[in-house]
PDB file of C-alpha atoms in Angstrom:
ATOM      1  CA  MET A   1     212.129  28.664 -58.190  1.00 88.00           C
ATOM      2  CA  PHE A   2     208.522  27.833 -57.283  1.00 93.00           C
ATOM      3  CA  ALA A   3     206.491  24.717 -58.574  1.00 94.00           C
ATOM      4  CA  VAL A   4     202.392  23.959 -58.423  1.00 95.00           C
ATOM      5  CA  LEU A   5     201.580  20.905 -57.220  1.00 94.00           C
ATOM      6  CA  LYS A   6     197.915  18.850 -56.319  1.00 94.00           C
ATOM      7  CA  THR A   7     197.323  17.434 -53.683  1.00 93.00           C
ATOM      8  CA  GLY A   8     193.763  16.405 -51.554  1.00 91.00           C
ATOM      9  CA  GLY A   9     192.010  18.098 -55.090  1.00 91.00           C
ATOM     10  CA  LYS A  10     193.572  21.350 -54.492  1.00 93.00           C
ATOM     11  CA  GLN A  11     196.901  23.258 -56.305  1.00 95.00           C
ATOM     12  CA  TYR A  12     199.220  24.983 -54.544  1.00 95.00           C
ATOM     13  CA  LYS A  13     202.015  27.169 -55.602  1.00 95.00           C
ATOM     14  CA  VAL A  14     205.168  26.686 -53.542  1.00 95.00           C
ATOM     15  CA  GLN A  15     208.715  27.432 -52.926  1.00 94.00           C
ATOM     16  CA  ALA A  16     211.560  26.239 -51.050  1.00 93.00           C
ATOM     17  CA  GLY A  17     210.672  27.114 -47.404  1.00 93.00           C
ATOM     18  CA  ASP A  18     206.650  27.719 -47.393  1.00 94.00           C
ATOM     19  CA  VAL A  19     204.693  26.234 -44.603  1.00 95.00           C
ATOM     20  CA  LEU A  20     201.443  24.533 -46.110  1.00 94.00           C
ATOM     21  CA  ARG A  21     198.352  23.216 -44.553  1.00 95.00           C
ATOM     22  CA  VAL A  22     197.061  20.841 -46.995  1.00 95.00           C
ATOM     23  CA  GLU A  23     194.131  17.917 -46.433  1.00 94.00           C
ATOM     24  CA  LYS A  24     195.115  15.347 -43.884  1.00 95.00           C
ATOM     25  CA  LEU A  25     198.478  12.438 -45.224  1.00 94.00           C
ATOM     26  CA  ALA A  26     199.263   9.447 -44.084  1.00 93.00           C
ATOM     27  CA  ALA A  27     202.450  10.548 -42.129  1.00 92.00           C
ATOM     28  CA  ALA A  28     203.399  11.545 -38.891  1.00 93.00           C
ATOM     29  CA  ALA A  29     205.079  14.380 -37.577  1.00 92.00           C
ATOM     30  CA  GLY A  30     208.947  14.373 -38.362  1.00 92.00           C
ATOM     31  CA  GLU A  31     208.571  12.433 -41.479  1.00 93.00           C
ATOM     32  CA  LYS A  32     209.737  13.589 -44.987  1.00 95.00           C
ATOM     33  CA  VAL A  33     207.429  13.066 -47.867  1.00 95.00           C
ATOM     34  CA  GLN A  34     207.258  13.660 -51.496  1.00 94.00           C
ATOM     35  CA  PHE A  35     204.334  15.197 -53.759  1.00 94.00           C
ATOM     36  CA  ASN A  36     204.455  13.801 -57.475  1.00 92.00           C
ATOM     37  CA  GLU A  37     201.669  15.344 -59.062  1.00 93.00           C
ATOM     38  CA  ILE A  38     203.681  18.730 -60.018  1.00 93.00           C
ATOM     39  CA  LEU A  39     201.486  20.748 -62.735  1.00 94.00           C
ATOM     40  CA  MET A  40     204.256  23.076 -63.071  1.00 94.00           C
ATOM     41  CA  VAL A  41     208.225  23.733 -62.237  1.00 93.00           C
ATOM     42  CA  GLY A  42     209.372  27.302 -62.924  1.00 87.00           C
ATOM     43  CA  ALA A  43     208.889  28.135 -66.601  1.00 87.00           C
ATOM     44  CA  THR A  44     208.212  24.123 -67.375  1.00 89.00           C
ATOM     45  CA  VAL A  45     204.574  23.255 -67.898  1.00 92.00           C
ATOM     46  CA  GLY A  46     202.889  19.727 -67.325  1.00 88.00           C
ATOM     47  CA  THR A  47     200.766  17.838 -69.694  1.00 89.00           C
ATOM     48  CA  PRO A  48     199.048  17.380 -67.309  1.00 90.00           C
ATOM     49  CA  THR A  49     201.917  16.491 -65.079  1.00 92.00           C
ATOM     50  CA  VAL A  50     205.791  17.081 -65.399  1.00 92.00           C
ATOM     51  CA  SER A  51     207.526  14.050 -65.581  1.00 91.00           C
ATOM     52  CA  GLY A  52     210.416  13.273 -63.010  1.00 90.00           C
ATOM     53  CA  ALA A  53     209.041  16.775 -60.933  1.00 93.00           C
ATOM     54  CA  GLY A  54     208.523  16.385 -57.448  1.00 94.00           C
ATOM     55  CA  VAL A  55     208.108  18.348 -53.952  1.00 94.00           C
ATOM     56  CA  GLN A  56     209.555  17.157 -51.015  1.00 94.00           C
ATOM     57  CA  ALA A  57     208.513  18.389 -47.945  1.00 95.00           C
ATOM     58  CA  GLU A  58     208.862  17.865 -44.107  1.00 95.00           C
ATOM     59  CA  VAL A  59     205.731  16.892 -41.968  1.00 95.00           C
ATOM     60  CA  ILE A  60     205.298  19.447 -38.840  1.00 96.00           C
ATOM     61  CA  ASP A  61     201.796  18.296 -37.340  1.00 95.00           C
ATOM     62  CA  GLN A  62     198.947  16.689 -37.792  1.00 95.00           C
ATOM     63  CA  ILE A  63     196.105  19.755 -36.897  1.00 95.00           C
ATOM     64  CA  LYS A  64     192.322  20.406 -37.123  1.00 95.00           C
ATOM     65  CA  GLY A  65     191.117  23.462 -38.884  1.00 94.00           C
ATOM     66  CA  GLU A  66     188.776  26.164 -38.195  1.00 95.00           C
ATOM     67  CA  LYS A  67     185.259  25.126 -36.579  1.00 96.00           C
ATOM     68  CA  VAL A  68     182.889  25.228 -39.490  1.00 97.00           C
ATOM     69  CA  ILE A  69     178.921  25.555 -38.538  1.00 97.00           C
ATOM     70  CA  HIS A  70     176.727  24.674 -41.308  1.00 96.00           C
ATOM     71  CA  PHE A  71     172.825  26.272 -40.079  1.00 94.00           C
ATOM     72  CA  VAL A  72     169.766  25.486 -42.054  1.00 92.00           C
ATOM     73  CA  LYS A  73     166.542  27.162 -41.462  1.00 91.00           C
ATOM     74  CA  ARG A  74     163.592  26.303 -43.659  1.00 89.00           C
ATOM     75  CA  ARG A  75     160.940  29.476 -43.882  1.00 85.00           C
ATOM     76  CA  ARG A  76     157.310  28.130 -43.673  1.00 84.00           C
ATOM     77  CA  LYS A  77     158.201  24.702 -42.305  1.00 78.00           C
ATOM     78  CA  HIS A  78     157.311  25.090 -38.165  1.00 82.00           C
ATOM     79  CA  SER A  79     160.819  23.420 -36.383  1.00 81.00           C
ATOM     80  CA  SER A  80     162.489  22.353 -39.567  1.00 89.00           C
ATOM     81  CA  LYS A  81     166.311  23.759 -38.462  1.00 91.00           C
ATOM     82  CA  ARG A  82     169.371  21.456 -38.585  1.00 92.00           C
ATOM     83  CA  THR A  83     172.960  22.458 -37.341  1.00 95.00           C
ATOM     84  CA  LYS A  84     175.930  20.733 -37.976  1.00 96.00           C
ATOM     85  CA  GLY A  85     179.697  21.427 -37.266  1.00 96.00           C
ATOM     86  CA  HIS A  86     182.906  20.400 -38.927  1.00 96.00           C
ATOM     87  CA  ARG A  87     186.659  20.840 -38.415  1.00 96.00           C
ATOM     88  CA  GLN A  88     188.740  19.144 -41.285  1.00 95.00           C
ATOM     89  CA  GLN A  89     191.690  17.530 -40.727  1.00 95.00           C
ATOM     90  CA  LEU A  90     194.805  19.178 -41.947  1.00 95.00           C
ATOM     91  CA  THR A  91     198.869  18.267 -42.220  1.00 95.00           C
ATOM     92  CA  LEU A  92     200.760  21.103 -41.476  1.00 96.00           C
ATOM     93  CA  LEU A  93     204.029  20.849 -43.518  1.00 95.00           C
ATOM     94  CA  ARG A  94     207.019  22.895 -44.374  1.00 96.00           C
ATOM     95  CA  VAL A  95     208.417  22.346 -48.324  1.00 95.00           C
ATOM     96  CA  THR A  96     212.253  21.619 -47.901  1.00 94.00           C
ATOM     97  CA  ASP A  97     213.153  21.474 -52.056  1.00 93.00           C
ATOM     98  CA  ILE A  98     211.802  21.666 -55.358  1.00 93.00           C
ATOM     99  CA  LEU A  99     213.344  18.978 -58.168  1.00 92.00           C
ATOM    100  CA  GLU A 100     212.849  19.435 -61.659  1.00 90.00           C
ATOM    101  CA  LYS A 101     214.577  15.872 -62.575  1.00 88.00           C
ATOM    102  CA  GLY A 102     215.088  12.806 -60.732  1.00 86.00           C
ATOM    103  CA  ALA A 103     212.046  12.925 -58.245  1.00 87.00           C
ATOM    104  CA  ASP A 104     211.279   9.136 -59.352  1.00 86.00           C
ATOM    105  CA  LYS A 105     214.784   7.924 -57.921  1.00 87.00           C
ATOM    106  CA  SER A 106     214.576  10.158 -54.667  1.00 86.00           C
ATOM    107  CA  GLY A 107     213.485   6.868 -52.875  1.00 87.00           C
ATOM    108  CA  VAL A 108     211.617   9.582 -50.546  1.00 90.00           C
ATOM    109  CA  LYS A 109     207.939   8.337 -49.120  1.00 90.00           C
ATOM    110  CA  ALA A 110     205.346   9.380 -51.692  1.00 91.00           C
ATOM    111  CA  ALA A 111     202.591  11.694 -49.987  1.00 90.00           C
ATOM    112  CA  ILE A 112     199.297   9.825 -49.920  1.00 91.00           C
ATOM    113  CA  GLY A 113     196.173  10.999 -48.633  1.00 88.00           C
ATOM    114  CA  ALA A 114     194.933   9.742 -45.242  1.00 84.00           C
ATOM    115  CA  GLY A 115     191.209   8.520 -46.887  1.00 78.00           C
ATOM    116  CA  SER A 116     192.799   6.222 -49.684  1.00 71.00           C
ATOM    117  CA  VAL A 117     194.898   4.580 -47.073  1.00 65.00           C
ATOM    118  CA  SER A 118     192.574   3.952 -44.626  1.00 55.00           C
ATOM    119  CA  GLY A 119     190.018   2.527 -47.098  1.00 45.00           C
ATOM    120  CA  GLY A 120     192.380   0.534 -48.211  1.00 42.00           C
ATOM    121  CA  VAL A 121     193.107  -1.413 -44.856  1.00 40.00           C
ATOM    122  CA  ASP A 122     189.110  -1.562 -44.429  1.00 42.00           C
ATOM    123  CA  ALA A 123     188.349  -3.517 -47.230  1.00 40.00           C
ATOM    124  CA  ALA A 124     190.526  -6.601 -46.357  1.00 43.00           C
ATOM    125  CA  PRO A 125     188.305  -7.772 -43.094  1.00 45.00           C
ATOM    126  CA  ALA A 126     185.242  -6.849 -45.463  1.00 45.00           C
ATOM    127  CA  LYS A 127     186.524 -10.086 -47.819  1.00 52.00           C
ATOM    128  CA  LYS A 128     186.882 -12.557 -44.989  1.00 53.00           C
ATOM    129  CA  ALA A 129     183.287 -11.885 -43.118  1.00 51.00           C
ATOM    130  CA  ALA A 130     181.661 -12.278 -46.065  1.00 54.00           C
ATOM    131  CA  PRO A 131     182.094 -16.234 -45.725  1.00 56.00           C
ATOM    132  CA  LYS A 132     180.609 -16.059 -42.616  1.00 59.00           C
ATOM    133  CA  LYS A 133     177.585 -14.716 -43.839  1.00 56.00           C
ATOM    134  CA  ALA A 134     177.594 -17.566 -46.097  1.00 54.00           C
ATOM    135  CA  ALA A 135     176.955 -19.843 -43.290  1.00 53.00           C
ATOM    136  CA  PRO A 136     173.262 -18.596 -42.194  1.00 56.00           C
ATOM    137  CA  LYS A 137     171.884 -18.599 -45.607  1.00 55.00           C
ATOM    138  CA  LYS A 138     172.628 -22.041 -46.034  1.00 50.00           C
ATOM    139  CA  ALA A 139     170.673 -22.740 -43.210  1.00 48.00           C
ATOM    140  CA  GLU A 140     168.086 -20.779 -43.755  1.00 50.00           C
ATOM    141  CA  LYS A 141     167.605 -22.645 -47.061  1.00 48.00           C
ATOM    142  CA  ALA A 142     167.444 -25.574 -45.134  1.00 46.00           C
ATOM    143  CA  GLU A 143     165.126 -24.974 -42.800  1.00 49.00           C
ATOM    144  CA  ALA A 144     162.588 -23.243 -45.775  1.00 43.00           C
ATOM    145  CA  PRO A 145     160.983 -26.897 -46.506  1.00 45.00           C
ATOM    146  CA  ALA A 146     160.071 -27.720 -42.882  1.00 44.00           C
ATOM    147  CA  ALA A 147     158.462 -24.456 -42.898  1.00 44.00           C
ATOM    148  CA  ALA A 148     156.592 -25.034 -46.533  1.00 43.00           C
ATOM    149  CA  ALA A 149     155.310 -28.196 -45.072  1.00 64.00           C
ATOM    150  CA  ALA A 150     152.832 -26.310 -42.545  1.00 73.00           C
ATOM    151  CA  ASP A 151     149.340 -25.377 -43.772  1.00 75.00           C
ATOM    152  CA  ASP A 152     147.747 -21.983 -43.679  1.00 76.00           C
ATOM    153  CA  LEU A 153     145.439 -22.769 -40.692  1.00 76.00           C
ATOM    154  CA  THR A 154     143.555 -19.458 -40.767  1.00 77.00           C
ATOM    155  CA  ALA A 155     141.925 -20.823 -43.916  1.00 78.00           C
ATOM    156  CA  ILE A 156     139.600 -22.224 -41.628  1.00 79.00           C
ATOM    157  CA  THR A 157     136.328 -20.014 -40.547  1.00 78.00           C
ATOM    158  CA  GLY A 158     136.670 -18.661 -37.242  1.00 75.00           C
ATOM    159  CA  VAL A 159     140.602 -19.278 -37.229  1.00 79.00           C
ATOM    160  CA  GLY A 160     142.489 -15.840 -36.878  1.00 78.00           C
ATOM    161  CA  PRO A 161     146.380 -15.333 -36.473  1.00 81.00           C
ATOM    162  CA  ALA A 162     146.567 -15.661 -32.887  1.00 80.00           C
ATOM    163  CA  ALA A 163     144.768 -18.674 -32.911  1.00 80.00           C
ATOM    164  CA  ALA A 164     146.891 -20.237 -35.360  1.00 80.00           C
ATOM    165  CA  LYS A 165     149.805 -18.990 -33.117  1.00 82.00           C
ATOM    166  CA  LYS A 166     148.335 -20.397 -29.954  1.00 80.00           C
ATOM    167  CA  LEU A 167     147.777 -24.181 -32.582  1.00 80.00           C
ATOM    168  CA  ALA A 168     151.449 -23.632 -33.540  1.00 81.00           C
ATOM    169  CA  ASP A 169     152.418 -23.563 -29.935  1.00 80.00           C
ATOM    170  CA  ALA A 170     150.627 -26.670 -29.298  1.00 79.00           C
ATOM    171  CA  GLY A 171     152.563 -28.564 -32.396  1.00 77.00           C
ATOM    172  CA  ILE A 172     149.416 -28.202 -34.716  1.00 80.00           C
ATOM    173  CA  THR A 173     150.623 -26.562 -38.141  1.00 80.00           C
ATOM    174  CA  THR A 174     148.792 -28.662 -40.312  1.00 81.00           C
ATOM    175  CA  PHE A 175     145.254 -29.972 -41.405  1.00 77.00           C
ATOM    176  CA  ALA A 176     145.552 -32.949 -40.877  1.00 81.00           C
ATOM    177  CA  GLN A 177     147.173 -32.882 -37.484  1.00 78.00           C
ATOM    178  CA  LEU A 178     143.795 -30.053 -36.719  1.00 75.00           C
ATOM    179  CA  ALA A 179     141.397 -32.893 -38.257  1.00 77.00           C
ATOM    180  CA  ALA A 180     142.980 -35.592 -35.265  1.00 78.00           C
ATOM    181  CA  VAL A 181     142.194 -33.542 -32.309  1.00 75.00           C
ATOM    182  CA  ASP A 182     139.697 -34.716 -29.468  1.00 75.00           C
ATOM    183  CA  VAL A 183     137.381 -31.613 -29.039  1.00 70.00           C
ATOM    184  CA  ASP A 184     136.959 -32.609 -25.406  1.00 71.00           C
ATOM    185  CA  SER A 185     140.224 -33.830 -23.950  1.00 70.00           C
ATOM    186  CA  PHE A 186     142.351 -31.552 -25.981  1.00 70.00           C
ATOM    187  CA  GLU A 187     143.111 -28.599 -23.443  1.00 66.00           C
ATOM    188  CA  ALA A 188     146.251 -26.573 -24.593  1.00 67.00           C
ATOM    189  CA  VAL A 189     144.186 -24.347 -27.104  1.00 71.00           C
ATOM    190  CA  LYS A 190     139.945 -24.002 -27.155  1.00 73.00           C
ATOM    191  CA  VAL A 191     139.349 -25.850 -30.301  1.00 74.00           C
ATOM    192  CA  LYS A 192     135.762 -25.779 -31.531  1.00 76.00           C
ATOM    193  CA  PRO A 193     134.144 -29.147 -33.639  1.00 78.00           C
ATOM    194  CA  GLU A 194     133.995 -26.557 -36.852  1.00 79.00           C
ATOM    195  CA  TRP A 195     137.256 -26.190 -37.190  1.00 76.00           C
ATOM    196  CA  VAL A 196     138.282 -29.651 -36.776  1.00 78.00           C
ATOM    197  CA  GLU A 197     135.202 -30.290 -39.553  1.00 80.00           C
ATOM    198  CA  GLN A 198     136.934 -27.834 -41.856  1.00 78.00           C
ATOM    199  CA  ALA A 199     140.331 -29.538 -41.368  1.00 78.00           C
ATOM    200  CA  LYS A 200     139.084 -32.629 -42.136  1.00 79.00           C
ATOM    201  CA  THR A 201     137.497 -31.589 -45.334  1.00 79.00           C
ATOM    202  CA  LEU A 202     140.819 -28.991 -46.472  1.00 77.00           C
ATOM    203  CA  ALA A 203     143.062 -31.769 -45.644  1.00 70.00           C
TER     204      ALA A 203
END
């Protein structure tokens, strides 16, 4: 008796004793797994699967497929080449039994793809990490009003971004602060008298 099972997006026609290479399963060598997506058993065709049917198999080993080289070269484009290599992760297993009925009560571990298991494990830490990211956003919002209080000193003729940065480093961020500066005694930045006059007007 044969069966047609579906795993990893592919279909396989199997009999008891067959050795298969399928997409990687979440199972260790020596474990027994059961495929529950059975499309056909003997003369029974599923709609789309046969209810109660199953294929049991023993995992022999976790292996890698043959290396596949993907090379792309585009004509008329200088130095446009790309080479990629890939080895597919596979599970080698031996079919031990084909069940027409009662597979749902057998108690054997279901064959699940390794990708679906790792995706479920990675999803939990992402939810825990979300509150940690929320804290810096609150800090940024708290700092926003203080930054809004500063004036744009580049509005003064002759004050560029570099001069505005030097003034900010010296503690002058508003027109009122610049208007109160004594040109002769202020040594942190070379302040021109016309800057002070414009700052008084803008303040």
